[in-house]
Amino acid sequence: MDELRPAILSPDHAGLARAASLLQRGELVAFPTETVYGLGADARSGRAVARIFAAKDRPSFNPLIVHVTDRKAAERHVRWNDTADRLATAFWPGPLTLVLPLKDGHGIASLVTAGLDTLAIRVPAHPAAQQLLRAFDGPLAAPSANPSGRISPTSAAHVLAGLDGRIAAILDDGPCAVGLESTIVGLSSDDPVLLRPGGLAVEQIEAVLGQPLLRRSEVSPLNAPGQISSHYAPAASVRLNAQMARPGELVLGFGPVVCDLNLSPTGDLAEAAANLFSHLHQLDARGQPIAVSPIPGHGLGAAINDRLSRAAACRDIV
Ligand code: TXA
Ligand code: MG
């Protein structure tokens, strides 16, 4: 792969046109979404998608999320159903990914789905992501734009720090508002399953469905290979539910506590979600162990605790 510095593009007419033309040529372009920055490639091109795995050093071919402009575009690739309809009406565009069966003539490169017969698909709300999808005029496969096993990027600077020399361009439109990856719901079997907690609270989804989501642990071996426990690890060690710092530890706080960085001094979970990855990036750069204050488990707290427990997990698993 060429050791080139990525072009840093603005989300204006010229920047979007350049980003779209790089993607059309099979290059990789990182772009902002409301959740985290994605590393985009043409989802119809196996050659382009292969570059994503190379740039991220993904140890195995985990399936990727495909991004499209709207529900109509999604219906070109997957077999739609009533539940998808209700969730898309309520939450698209937004931080929700649906996993649905691929339909005949779907046109998606098999590397995107790692050979599965389902596709993870979402409609991002971020204006620059929407404009890029329209300028590109096709589906974009995009995992989070970080090296495999590292913290997801919520700014262009995070992307550059992780992937400099490996991608063609970064579309820079400032920090991501939600700050956590999308919530993933599996709709390819009878009952909807929560495959990954994320930027849309599970309670909101269950309110629309009028039923609880099954949890992954309740379903037979599920196909979400990206869910290995060390997936969101910073380089430093992470200790959860810490009431006090031990000598040498940096404290990532929540609520009115003494700490090095605070996710939300007022205890606001949406603010904490938006700050989570950038605060972890900042503390990680200082090279000391990190202790994290207790964080409630409701609403976005479920996804925050999920990411933190992965960050704290043993790193022996690649
Ligand atoms: O917010 C997000 O979802 C971000 C932005 C860029 O859209 N993307 C993201 O992608 O987080 P990534 O690759 O880091 O995570 C995708 C997750 C992985 O855990 C993968 O295993 C799962 O989605 N996944 C993809 N396709 C799947 C499928 N067909 N069935 C089950 N899980 C799937
Ligand atoms: Mg990721």
Tab-separated table of C-alpha atoms and ligand atoms in Angstrom:
chain	number	residue	atom	x	y	z
A	1	MET	CA	0.000	0.000	0.000
A	2	ASP	CA	1.241	3.523	-0.819
A	3	GLU	CA	2.602	5.400	2.177
A	4	LEU	CA	0.674	8.549	1.435
A	5	ARG	CA	-0.537	11.268	3.738
A	6	PRO	CA	-4.317	11.391	3.525
A	7	ALA	CA	-5.813	14.509	1.981
A	8	ILE	CA	-7.814	16.379	4.651
A	9	LEU	CA	-11.015	17.495	2.909
A	10	SER	CA	-13.692	19.957	3.998
A	11	PRO	CA	-17.337	19.022	3.601
A	12	ASP	CA	-17.853	21.725	0.945
A	13	HIS	CA	-18.689	21.140	-2.710
A	14	ALA	CA	-15.065	20.621	-3.803
A	15	GLY	CA	-14.175	18.396	-0.838
A	16	LEU	CA	-17.232	16.186	-1.285
A	17	ALA	CA	-16.626	15.873	-5.040
A	18	ARG	CA	-13.011	14.859	-4.433
A	19	ALA	CA	-14.007	12.335	-1.744
A	20	ALA	CA	-16.668	10.830	-4.010
A	21	SER	CA	-14.280	10.524	-6.929
A	22	LEU	CA	-11.622	8.818	-4.769
A	23	LEU	CA	-14.282	6.324	-3.597
A	24	GLN	CA	-15.388	5.736	-7.188
A	25	ARG	CA	-11.779	4.846	-8.007
A	26	GLY	CA	-11.755	2.237	-5.238
A	27	GLU	CA	-9.807	4.309	-2.687
A	28	LEU	CA	-10.531	4.574	1.059
A	29	VAL	CA	-12.021	7.766	2.493
A	30	ALA	CA	-12.742	8.304	6.197
A	31	PHE	CA	-15.886	10.333	6.816
A	32	PRO	CA	-17.867	11.607	9.804
A	33	THR	CA	-21.130	10.082	10.959
A	34	GLU	CA	-23.132	11.105	14.013
A	35	THR	CA	-21.774	8.039	15.857
A	36	VAL	CA	-18.050	7.759	14.994
A	37	TYR	CA	-15.871	8.329	11.901
A	38	GLY	CA	-16.230	5.532	9.346
A	39	LEU	CA	-13.628	4.207	6.898
A	40	GLY	CA	-15.562	4.131	3.631
A	41	ALA	CA	-15.125	2.060	0.490
A	42	ASP	CA	-17.405	1.137	-2.422
A	43	ALA	CA	-19.461	-1.768	-1.017
A	44	ARG	CA	-19.945	-3.201	-4.523
A	45	SER	CA	-16.205	-3.622	-5.122
A	46	GLY	CA	-14.399	-6.541	-3.495
A	47	ARG	CA	-11.068	-4.914	-4.350
A	48	ALA	CA	-11.996	-1.650	-2.610
A	49	VAL	CA	-13.422	-3.452	0.435
A	50	ALA	CA	-10.287	-5.602	0.733
A	51	ARG	CA	-8.343	-2.378	1.257
A	52	ILE	CA	-10.410	-1.653	4.395
A	53	PHE	CA	-9.248	-4.906	5.986
A	54	ALA	CA	-5.633	-4.173	5.003
A	55	ALA	CA	-5.693	-0.581	6.294
A	56	LYS	CA	-7.245	-1.585	9.637
A	57	ASP	CA	-5.147	-4.752	10.028
A	58	ARG	CA	-8.289	-6.695	10.807
A	59	PRO	CA	-7.011	-10.140	11.831
A	60	SER	CA	-10.012	-11.840	10.244
A	61	PHE	CA	-12.719	-10.762	7.880
A	62	ASN	CA	-15.424	-9.389	10.177
A	63	PRO	CA	-18.533	-8.296	8.313
A	64	LEU	CA	-18.956	-4.573	7.716
A	65	ILE	CA	-21.883	-2.158	7.963
A	66	VAL	CA	-23.156	-0.723	4.688
A	67	HIS	CA	-24.276	2.932	4.673
A	68	VAL	CA	-26.989	4.201	2.333
A	69	THR	CA	-28.917	7.464	1.872
A	70	ASP	CA	-32.389	6.259	2.837
A	71	ARG	CA	-34.746	3.332	3.264
A	72	LYS	CA	-35.449	3.027	-0.467
A	73	ALA	CA	-31.727	2.558	-1.086
A	74	ALA	CA	-31.556	-0.046	1.712
A	75	GLU	CA	-34.383	-2.021	0.125
A	76	ARG	CA	-32.220	-2.564	-2.979
A	77	HIS	CA	-29.900	-4.782	-0.967
A	78	VAL	CA	-31.948	-6.530	1.738
A	79	ARG	CA	-35.262	-8.334	2.162
A	80	TRP	CA	-37.363	-5.780	4.004
A	81	ASN	CA	-39.959	-6.710	6.641
A	82	ASP	CA	-42.545	-5.058	8.915
A	83	THR	CA	-40.268	-4.779	11.924
A	84	ALA	CA	-37.575	-3.133	9.792
A	85	ASP	CA	-40.228	-0.752	8.554
A	86	ARG	CA	-41.276	0.307	12.039
A	87	LEU	CA	-37.720	0.769	13.260
A	88	ALA	CA	-36.611	2.628	10.136
A	89	THR	CA	-39.630	4.942	10.360
A	90	ALA	CA	-38.851	5.714	13.985
A	91	PHE	CA	-35.054	5.943	13.911
A	92	TRP	CA	-33.630	6.475	10.400
A	93	PRO	CA	-31.632	8.470	9.681
A	94	GLY	CA	-29.828	7.832	12.964
A	95	PRO	CA	-27.564	5.625	15.083
A	96	LEU	CA	-29.361	2.315	14.397
A	97	THR	CA	-28.044	-0.559	12.221
A	98	LEU	CA	-30.416	-3.303	11.064
A	99	VAL	CA	-29.232	-6.792	10.099
A	100	LEU	CA	-31.498	-8.260	7.417
A	101	PRO	CA	-31.312	-11.099	4.871
A	102	LEU	CA	-29.539	-10.208	1.629
A	103	LYS	CA	-31.849	-10.219	-1.342
A	104	ASP	CA	-31.217	-11.692	-4.770
A	105	GLY	CA	-29.229	-9.335	-6.970
A	106	HIS	CA	-28.098	-7.334	-3.914
A	107	GLY	CA	-24.893	-6.217	-5.643
A	108	ILE	CA	-22.834	-6.142	-2.415
A	109	ALA	CA	-19.308	-7.624	-2.503
A	110	SER	CA	-19.204	-10.870	-0.513
A	111	LEU	CA	-16.209	-9.615	1.491
A	112	VAL	CA	-18.542	-7.042	3.094
A	113	THR	CA	-20.672	-9.744	4.709
A	114	ALA	CA	-17.777	-12.172	5.268
A	115	GLY	CA	-19.849	-14.672	3.327
A	116	LEU	CA	-22.931	-14.409	5.602
A	117	ASP	CA	-26.373	-14.313	3.995
A	118	THR	CA	-27.318	-11.230	6.012
A	119	LEU	CA	-26.287	-7.596	5.687
A	120	ALA	CA	-25.857	-4.924	8.365
A	121	ILE	CA	-27.210	-1.674	6.949
A	122	ARG	CA	-27.781	1.844	8.229
A	123	VAL	CA	-28.788	5.352	7.184
A	124	PRO	CA	-26.529	7.892	8.902
A	125	ALA	CA	-27.999	11.243	9.966
A	126	HIS	CA	-24.802	13.294	9.724
A	127	PRO	CA	-25.204	15.891	6.938
A	128	ALA	CA	-21.658	15.330	5.575
A	129	ALA	CA	-22.223	11.546	5.480
A	130	GLN	CA	-25.530	12.073	3.657
A	131	GLN	CA	-23.918	14.464	1.175
A	132	LEU	CA	-21.030	12.098	0.558
A	133	LEU	CA	-23.404	9.164	-0.056
A	134	ARG	CA	-25.364	11.274	-2.542
A	135	ALA	CA	-22.236	12.505	-4.334
A	136	PHE	CA	-20.850	8.953	-4.478
A	137	ASP	CA	-24.254	7.608	-5.545
A	138	GLY	CA	-23.931	4.100	-4.144
A	139	PRO	CA	-23.592	2.008	-0.953
A	140	LEU	CA	-20.524	2.582	1.231
A	141	ALA	CA	-19.094	-0.148	3.433
A	142	ALA	CA	-17.631	1.534	6.507
A	143	PRO	CA	-16.320	0.134	9.766
A	144	SER	CA	-15.098	2.565	12.393
A	145	ALA	CA	-11.959	4.297	11.071
A	146	ASN	CA	-9.470	2.943	13.624
A	147	PRO	CA	-6.797	0.253	13.501
A	148	SER	CA	-8.329	-3.074	14.514
A	149	GLY	CA	-8.652	-3.459	18.284
A	150	ARG	CA	-8.267	0.245	19.009
A	151	ILE	CA	-10.690	2.908	20.231
A	152	SER	CA	-13.137	4.231	17.643
A	153	PRO	CA	-12.381	7.728	16.313
A	154	THR	CA	-14.699	10.625	17.090
A	155	SER	CA	-12.587	13.276	15.318
A	156	ALA	CA	-10.473	13.579	12.170
A	157	ALA	CA	-7.371	13.869	14.381
A	158	HIS	CA	-8.120	10.425	15.882
A	159	VAL	CA	-8.435	8.974	12.373
A	160	LEU	CA	-5.149	10.523	11.301
A	161	ALA	CA	-3.371	9.261	14.422
A	162	GLY	CA	-4.464	5.686	13.689
A	163	LEU	CA	-4.475	5.399	9.897
A	164	ASP	CA	-1.961	7.941	8.548
A	165	GLY	CA	-0.226	6.508	5.474
A	166	ARG	CA	-2.974	3.931	4.889
A	167	ILE	CA	-5.920	5.844	3.436
A	168	ALA	CA	-6.493	8.350	0.619
A	169	ALA	CA	-8.469	11.049	2.427
A	170	ILE	CA	-10.332	12.167	5.532
A	171	LEU	CA	-13.485	14.246	5.267
A	172	ASP	CA	-13.192	16.448	8.361
A	173	ASP	CA	-16.366	17.879	9.865
A	174	GLY	CA	-15.415	18.153	13.518
A	175	PRO	CA	-16.306	15.894	16.434
A	176	CYS	CA	-19.102	13.291	16.306
A	177	ALA	CA	-22.222	14.254	18.273
A	178	VAL	CA	-23.240	10.799	19.576
A	179	GLY	CA	-19.739	9.409	20.114
A	180	LEU	CA	-20.701	5.712	20.369
A	181	GLU	CA	-21.139	3.290	17.465
A	182	SER	CA	-24.659	2.522	16.273
A	183	THR	CA	-26.927	0.105	18.094
A	184	ILE	CA	-27.187	-3.099	16.002
A	185	VAL	CA	-30.477	-5.036	15.885
A	186	GLY	CA	-30.731	-8.407	14.140
A	187	LEU	CA	-33.979	-8.861	12.204
A	188	SER	CA	-33.169	-11.944	10.175
A	189	SER	CA	-34.928	-14.414	12.480
A	190	ASP	CA	-38.353	-14.408	14.175
A	191	ASP	CA	-37.565	-12.207	17.163
A	192	PRO	CA	-35.465	-9.036	17.047
A	193	VAL	CA	-32.076	-9.448	18.751
A	194	LEU	CA	-29.798	-6.814	20.251
A	195	LEU	CA	-26.451	-7.602	18.572
A	196	ARG	CA	-24.598	-4.554	19.934
A	197	PRO	CA	-25.723	-1.830	22.353
A	198	GLY	CA	-24.852	1.603	20.971
A	199	GLY	CA	-25.821	5.197	20.371
A	200	LEU	CA	-29.559	4.544	20.355
A	201	ALA	CA	-30.873	3.450	23.764
A	202	VAL	CA	-32.375	-0.037	23.852
A	203	GLU	CA	-35.366	1.268	25.831
A	204	GLN	CA	-36.335	3.499	22.885
A	205	ILE	CA	-36.232	0.574	20.462
A	206	GLU	CA	-38.270	-1.642	22.775
A	207	ALA	CA	-40.872	1.121	23.189
A	208	VAL	CA	-41.428	1.210	19.412
A	209	LEU	CA	-41.498	-2.581	19.085
A	210	GLY	CA	-43.714	-3.056	22.138
A	211	GLN	CA	-41.571	-6.055	23.123
A	212	PRO	CA	-38.152	-6.655	24.661
A	213	LEU	CA	-35.209	-7.335	22.365
A	214	LEU	CA	-33.594	-10.740	22.795
A	215	ARG	CA	-30.018	-10.494	24.044
A	216	ARG	CA	-27.212	-12.163	22.119
A	217	SER	CA	-26.615	-14.550	25.016
A	218	GLU	CA	-30.186	-15.818	24.617
A	219	VAL	CA	-29.689	-16.809	21.005
A	220	SER	CA	-27.610	-19.666	19.593
A	221	PRO	CA	-24.067	-18.827	18.351
A	222	LEU	CA	-24.626	-15.550	16.625
A	223	ASN	CA	-22.741	-14.106	13.741
A	224	ALA	CA	-21.210	-10.925	15.057
A	225	PRO	CA	-17.535	-11.758	14.893
A	226	GLY	CA	-16.569	-8.145	15.633
A	227	GLN	CA	-17.783	-8.649	19.173
A	228	ILE	CA	-14.516	-10.062	20.520
A	229	SER	CA	-14.090	-8.746	24.024
A	230	SER	CA	-10.909	-6.724	23.500
A	231	HIS	CA	-12.347	-4.798	20.550
A	232	TYR	CA	-12.332	-1.326	22.094
A	233	ALA	CA	-9.038	-1.486	23.944
A	234	PRO	CA	-6.753	1.449	24.579
A	235	ALA	CA	-3.072	0.579	25.070
A	236	ALA	CA	-3.234	1.397	28.817
A	237	SER	CA	-4.941	-0.915	31.311
A	238	VAL	CA	-8.464	0.065	32.374
A	239	ARG	CA	-10.132	-0.565	35.778
A	240	LEU	CA	-13.904	-0.158	36.068
A	241	ASN	CA	-16.232	0.939	38.890
A	242	ALA	CA	-13.345	2.625	40.666
A	243	GLN	CA	-14.376	4.615	43.741
A	244	MET	CA	-10.852	5.947	44.281
A	245	ALA	CA	-7.614	6.152	42.294
A	246	ARG	CA	-4.737	3.855	43.143
A	247	PRO	CA	-1.205	5.265	42.973
A	248	GLY	CA	-0.176	5.970	39.354
A	249	GLU	CA	-3.697	5.740	37.949
A	250	LEU	CA	-5.430	8.429	35.917
A	251	VAL	CA	-9.117	8.823	36.736
A	252	LEU	CA	-11.842	9.038	34.120
A	253	GLY	CA	-14.709	10.466	36.126
A	254	PHE	CA	-18.478	10.607	35.861
A	255	GLY	CA	-20.574	12.968	37.946
A	256	PRO	CA	-19.235	15.242	40.722
A	257	VAL	CA	-15.908	13.492	41.422
A	258	VAL	CA	-12.246	14.459	41.559
A	259	CYS	CA	-10.628	13.166	38.386
A	260	ASP	CA	-8.241	13.826	35.496
A	261	LEU	CA	-10.979	14.004	32.858
A	262	ASN	CA	-14.726	13.933	33.431
A	263	LEU	CA	-17.170	12.253	31.022
A	264	SER	CA	-19.970	14.429	32.391
A	265	PRO	CA	-19.647	16.443	35.615
A	266	THR	CA	-23.461	16.695	35.795
A	267	GLY	CA	-23.941	12.936	35.242
A	268	ASP	CA	-25.551	13.316	31.790
A	269	LEU	CA	-25.244	9.994	29.915
A	270	ALA	CA	-25.573	11.534	26.419
A	271	GLU	CA	-22.722	13.921	27.209
A	272	ALA	CA	-20.687	11.019	28.619
A	273	ALA	CA	-21.253	8.985	25.435
A	274	ALA	CA	-20.119	11.878	23.250
A	275	ASN	CA	-16.936	12.286	25.332
A	276	LEU	CA	-16.102	8.614	25.949
A	277	PHE	CA	-13.719	7.793	23.103
A	278	SER	CA	-12.012	11.185	22.941
A	279	HIS	CA	-11.364	11.134	26.701
A	280	LEU	CA	-10.022	7.562	26.458
A	281	HIS	CA	-7.775	8.655	23.570
A	282	GLN	CA	-6.439	11.571	25.657
A	283	LEU	CA	-5.796	9.525	28.797
A	284	ASP	CA	-4.327	6.648	26.801
A	285	ALA	CA	-1.753	9.028	25.274
A	286	ARG	CA	-0.365	9.640	28.787
A	287	GLY	CA	0.670	5.989	29.093
A	288	GLN	CA	-0.652	5.327	32.638
A	289	PRO	CA	-3.341	2.924	33.875
A	290	ILE	CA	-6.866	4.320	33.807
A	291	ALA	CA	-9.496	4.008	36.593
A	292	VAL	CA	-13.096	4.735	35.628
A	293	SER	CA	-15.862	5.940	37.978
A	294	PRO	CA	-19.063	3.847	38.216
A	295	ILE	CA	-21.555	4.683	35.459
A	296	PRO	CA	-25.276	3.819	35.646
A	297	GLY	CA	-26.458	1.030	33.336
A	298	HIS	CA	-29.680	2.526	31.961
A	299	GLY	CA	-30.208	4.324	28.621
A	300	LEU	CA	-26.916	5.104	26.875
A	301	GLY	CA	-25.146	3.880	30.031
A	302	ALA	CA	-25.587	0.293	28.777
A	303	ALA	CA	-23.483	0.973	25.685
A	304	ILE	CA	-20.953	3.079	27.604
A	305	ASN	CA	-20.440	0.237	30.103
A	306	ASP	CA	-20.236	-2.274	27.244
A	307	ARG	CA	-17.383	-0.331	25.593
A	308	LEU	CA	-15.629	0.223	28.919
A	309	SER	CA	-15.777	-3.444	29.880
A	310	ARG	CA	-14.278	-4.347	26.486
A	311	ALA	CA	-11.559	-1.751	27.094
A	312	ALA	CA	-10.876	-3.389	30.447
A	313	ALA	CA	-10.879	-6.959	29.113
A	314	CYS	CA	-7.747	-9.053	28.798
A	315	ARG	CA	-5.853	-8.187	25.603
A	316	ASP	CA	-4.541	-11.676	24.886
A	317	ILE	CA	-7.350	-12.221	22.409
A	318	VAL	CA	-6.484	-10.550	19.109
B	1	TXA	O1	-21.782	3.577	14.201
B	1	TXA	C1	-21.346	2.634	13.569
B	1	TXA	O2	-21.951	1.542	13.487
B	1	TXA	C2	-20.001	2.813	12.855
B	1	TXA	C3	-20.183	3.913	11.810
B	1	TXA	C4	-18.969	4.145	10.979
B	1	TXA	O3	-21.292	3.617	11.013
B	1	TXA	N1	-19.529	1.605	12.267
B	1	TXA	C5	-19.072	0.560	12.989
B	1	TXA	O4	-18.601	-0.505	12.234
B	1	TXA	O5	-19.056	0.546	14.193
B	1	TXA	P1	-17.675	-1.681	12.821
B	1	TXA	O6	-17.137	-2.464	11.676
B	1	TXA	O7	-16.647	-1.117	13.714
B	1	TXA	O8	-18.682	-2.607	13.555
B	1	TXA	C6	-19.575	-3.372	12.802
B	1	TXA	C7	-20.169	-4.458	13.643
B	1	TXA	C8	-19.201	-5.582	13.912
B	1	TXA	O9	-19.326	-5.951	15.268
B	1	TXA	C9	-19.686	-6.685	12.994
B	1	TXA	O10	-19.370	-7.956	13.463
B	1	TXA	C10	-21.183	-6.415	12.979
B	1	TXA	O11	-21.267	-5.021	12.930
B	1	TXA	N2	-21.823	-6.946	11.767
B	1	TXA	C11	-21.640	-6.548	10.499
B	1	TXA	N3	-22.362	-7.287	9.642
B	1	TXA	C12	-23.046	-8.177	10.382
B	1	TXA	C13	-23.985	-9.210	10.088
B	1	TXA	N4	-24.343	-9.487	8.838
B	1	TXA	N5	-24.488	-9.915	11.124
B	1	TXA	C14	-24.127	-9.623	12.395
B	1	TXA	N6	-23.249	-8.659	12.742
B	1	TXA	C15	-22.709	-7.945	11.755
B	2	MG	MG	-15.211	-0.772	15.128
